[in-house]
Tab-separated table of C-alpha atoms in Angstrom:
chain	number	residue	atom	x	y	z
A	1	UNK	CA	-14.230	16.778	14.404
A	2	UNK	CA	-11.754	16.498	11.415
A	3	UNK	CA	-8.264	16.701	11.700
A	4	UNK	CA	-6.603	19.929	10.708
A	5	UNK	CA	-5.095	19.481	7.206
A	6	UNK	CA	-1.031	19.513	7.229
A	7	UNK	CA	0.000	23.329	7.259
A	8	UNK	CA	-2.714	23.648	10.131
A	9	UNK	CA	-0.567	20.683	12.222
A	10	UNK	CA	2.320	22.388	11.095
A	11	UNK	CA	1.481	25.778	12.208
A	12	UNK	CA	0.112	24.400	15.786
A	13	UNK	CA	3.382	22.427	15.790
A	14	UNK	CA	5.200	25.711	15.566
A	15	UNK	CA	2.900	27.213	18.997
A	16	UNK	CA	3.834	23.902	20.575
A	17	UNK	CA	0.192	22.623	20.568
A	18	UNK	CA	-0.232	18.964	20.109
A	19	UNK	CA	-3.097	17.004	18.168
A	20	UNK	CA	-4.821	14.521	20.127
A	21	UNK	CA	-5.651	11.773	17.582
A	22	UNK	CA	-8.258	9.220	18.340
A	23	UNK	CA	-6.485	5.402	17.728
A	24	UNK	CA	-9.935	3.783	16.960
A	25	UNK	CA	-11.165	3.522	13.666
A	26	UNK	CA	-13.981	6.303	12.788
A	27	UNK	CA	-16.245	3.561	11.833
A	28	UNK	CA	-16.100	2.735	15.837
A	29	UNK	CA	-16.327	5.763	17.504
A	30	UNK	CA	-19.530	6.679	15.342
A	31	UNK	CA	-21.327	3.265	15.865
A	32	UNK	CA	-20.470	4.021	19.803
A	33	UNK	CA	-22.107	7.386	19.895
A	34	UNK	CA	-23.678	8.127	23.821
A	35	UNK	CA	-21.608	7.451	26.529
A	36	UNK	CA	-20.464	3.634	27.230
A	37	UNK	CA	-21.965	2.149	30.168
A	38	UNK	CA	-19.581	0.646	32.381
A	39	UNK	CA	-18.859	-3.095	33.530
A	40	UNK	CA	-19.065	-2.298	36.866
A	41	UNK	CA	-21.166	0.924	38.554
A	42	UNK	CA	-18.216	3.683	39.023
A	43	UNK	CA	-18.098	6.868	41.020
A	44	UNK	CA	-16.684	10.310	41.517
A	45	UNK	CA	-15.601	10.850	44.368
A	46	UNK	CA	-15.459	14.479	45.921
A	47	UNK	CA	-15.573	16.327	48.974
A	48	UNK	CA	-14.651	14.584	52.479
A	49	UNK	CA	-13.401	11.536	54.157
A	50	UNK	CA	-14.558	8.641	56.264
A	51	UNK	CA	-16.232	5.128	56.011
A	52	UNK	CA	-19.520	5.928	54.228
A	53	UNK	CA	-20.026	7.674	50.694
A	54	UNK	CA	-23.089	9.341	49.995
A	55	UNK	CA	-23.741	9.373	46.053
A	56	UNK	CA	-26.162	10.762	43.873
A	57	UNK	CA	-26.456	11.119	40.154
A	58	UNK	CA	-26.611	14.536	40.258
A	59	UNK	CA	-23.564	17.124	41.192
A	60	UNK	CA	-23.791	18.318	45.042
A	61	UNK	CA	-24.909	21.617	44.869
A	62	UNK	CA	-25.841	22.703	48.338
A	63	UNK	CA	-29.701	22.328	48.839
A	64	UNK	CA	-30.629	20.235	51.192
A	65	UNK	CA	-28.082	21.151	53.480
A	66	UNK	CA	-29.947	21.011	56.791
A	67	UNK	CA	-31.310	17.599	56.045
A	68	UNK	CA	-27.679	16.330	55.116
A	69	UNK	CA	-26.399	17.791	58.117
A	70	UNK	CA	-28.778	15.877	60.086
A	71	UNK	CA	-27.613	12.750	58.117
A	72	UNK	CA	-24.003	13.762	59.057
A	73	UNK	CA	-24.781	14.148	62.587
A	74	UNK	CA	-25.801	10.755	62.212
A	75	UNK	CA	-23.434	8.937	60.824
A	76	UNK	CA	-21.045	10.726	62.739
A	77	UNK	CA	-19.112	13.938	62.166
A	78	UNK	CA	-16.211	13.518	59.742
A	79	UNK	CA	-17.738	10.005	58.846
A	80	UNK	CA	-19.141	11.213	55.136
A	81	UNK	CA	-17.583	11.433	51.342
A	82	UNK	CA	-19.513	12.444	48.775
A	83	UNK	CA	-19.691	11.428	44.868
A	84	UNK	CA	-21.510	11.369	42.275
A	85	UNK	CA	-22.297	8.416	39.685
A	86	UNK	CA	-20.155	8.284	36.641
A	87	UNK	CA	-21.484	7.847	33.314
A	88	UNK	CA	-18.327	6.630	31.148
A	89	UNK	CA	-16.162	3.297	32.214
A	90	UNK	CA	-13.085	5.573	31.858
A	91	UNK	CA	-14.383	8.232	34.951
A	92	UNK	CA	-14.577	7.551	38.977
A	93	UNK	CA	-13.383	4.603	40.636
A	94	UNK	CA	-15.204	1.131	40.317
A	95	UNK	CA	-17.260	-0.083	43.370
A	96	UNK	CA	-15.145	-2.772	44.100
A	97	UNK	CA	-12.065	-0.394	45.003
A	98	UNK	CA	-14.000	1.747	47.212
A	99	UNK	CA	-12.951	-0.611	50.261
A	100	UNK	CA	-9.194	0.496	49.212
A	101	UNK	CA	-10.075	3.824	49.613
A	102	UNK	CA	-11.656	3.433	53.629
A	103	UNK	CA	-15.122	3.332	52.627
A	104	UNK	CA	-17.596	0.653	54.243
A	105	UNK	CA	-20.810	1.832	53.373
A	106	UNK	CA	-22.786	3.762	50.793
A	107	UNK	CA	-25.416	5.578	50.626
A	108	UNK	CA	-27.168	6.259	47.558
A	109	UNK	CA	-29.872	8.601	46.803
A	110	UNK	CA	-32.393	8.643	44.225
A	111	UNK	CA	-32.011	6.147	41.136
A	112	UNK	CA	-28.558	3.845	40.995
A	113	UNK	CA	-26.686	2.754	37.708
A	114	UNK	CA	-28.253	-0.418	36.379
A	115	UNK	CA	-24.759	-2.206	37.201
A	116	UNK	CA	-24.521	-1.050	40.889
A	117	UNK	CA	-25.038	-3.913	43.178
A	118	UNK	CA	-28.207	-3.044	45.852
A	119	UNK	CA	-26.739	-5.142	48.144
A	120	UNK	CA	-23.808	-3.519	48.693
A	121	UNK	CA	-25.529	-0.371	49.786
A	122	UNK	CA	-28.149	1.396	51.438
A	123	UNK	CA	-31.135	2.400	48.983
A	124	UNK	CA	-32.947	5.421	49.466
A	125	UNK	CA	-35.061	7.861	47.644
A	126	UNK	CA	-33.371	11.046	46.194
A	127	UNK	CA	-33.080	13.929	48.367
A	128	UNK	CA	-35.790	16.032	47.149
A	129	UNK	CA	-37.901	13.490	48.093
A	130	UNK	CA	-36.351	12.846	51.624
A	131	UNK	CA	-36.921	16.742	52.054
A	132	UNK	CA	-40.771	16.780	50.985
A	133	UNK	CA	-42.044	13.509	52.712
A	134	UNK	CA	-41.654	12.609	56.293
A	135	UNK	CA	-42.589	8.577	55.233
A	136	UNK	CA	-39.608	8.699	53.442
A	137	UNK	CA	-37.248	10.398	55.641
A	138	UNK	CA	-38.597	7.493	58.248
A	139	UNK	CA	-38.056	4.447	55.745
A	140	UNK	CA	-34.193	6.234	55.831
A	141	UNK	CA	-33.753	6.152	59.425
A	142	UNK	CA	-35.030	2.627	59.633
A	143	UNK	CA	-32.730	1.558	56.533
A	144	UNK	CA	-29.794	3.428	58.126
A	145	UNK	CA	-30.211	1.556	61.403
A	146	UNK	CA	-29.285	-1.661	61.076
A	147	UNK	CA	-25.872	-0.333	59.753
A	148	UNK	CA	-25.380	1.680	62.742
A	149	UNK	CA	-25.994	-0.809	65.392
A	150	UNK	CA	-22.889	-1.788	66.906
């Protein structure tokens, strides 16, 4: 977008409206285009508290709810946050400060971030898929319960 010419600054000056001016040279942010990828898988963090995260790409919109519930009722109740994957290094919090934050485990659903680590959480298929398919609802409970043993 290109900056407002002078008496347009001036007049927003006047409303008490500021201009937001990008520092980086046009040339940059054109060549940069999409969305960066980031360093280091980040996420969003929303609704709840407790020691595991369940994340998903997609925004939590409700469906699904009885199988999450059941998930819930596993992991135990009040034991669940949920996020969502960011797409920008600037959004979310990095994996590595997720421990700061009282979460041990994550689950993800459906397709990671190619920078998230698979070993530092508990892969499963995306929860349409969990809902439709009782072989993969089982391959869940079997990769959920070596984390639960205790």
């Amino acid at each position: 977008m290109p900056l407002p010419d002078p008496r347009s600054r001036a007049r927003l000056a006047e409303m008490g409206i500021d201009v937001w001016v990008s520092r980086r040279p046009r040339s940059q942010v054109a060549a940069e285009g999409a969305p960066l990828s980031p360093a280091e898988a980040r996420v969003r963090l929303s609704a709840g508290t407790g020691s595991w995260l369940l994340v998903q790409r997609r925004p939590w919109d409700g469906q699904h709810a009885g199988l999450l519930a059941d998930i819930q009722a596993l992991l135990g109740p009040g034991q669940c946050r949920f996020g969502q994957w960011a797409d920008s290094r600037e959004s979310g919090i990095a994996m590595s400060e997720l421990a700061e934050r009282g979460i041990e485990q994550v689950l993800a659903f459906g397709p990671t971030p190619q920078s998230a680590e698979p070993s530092d959480m508990v892969l499963v298929p995306a929860l349409e898929e969990l809902a439709g398919s009782s072989s993969a609802r089982r391959a869940l409970w079997l990769a959920l319960r070596p984390r639960l043993a205790g």
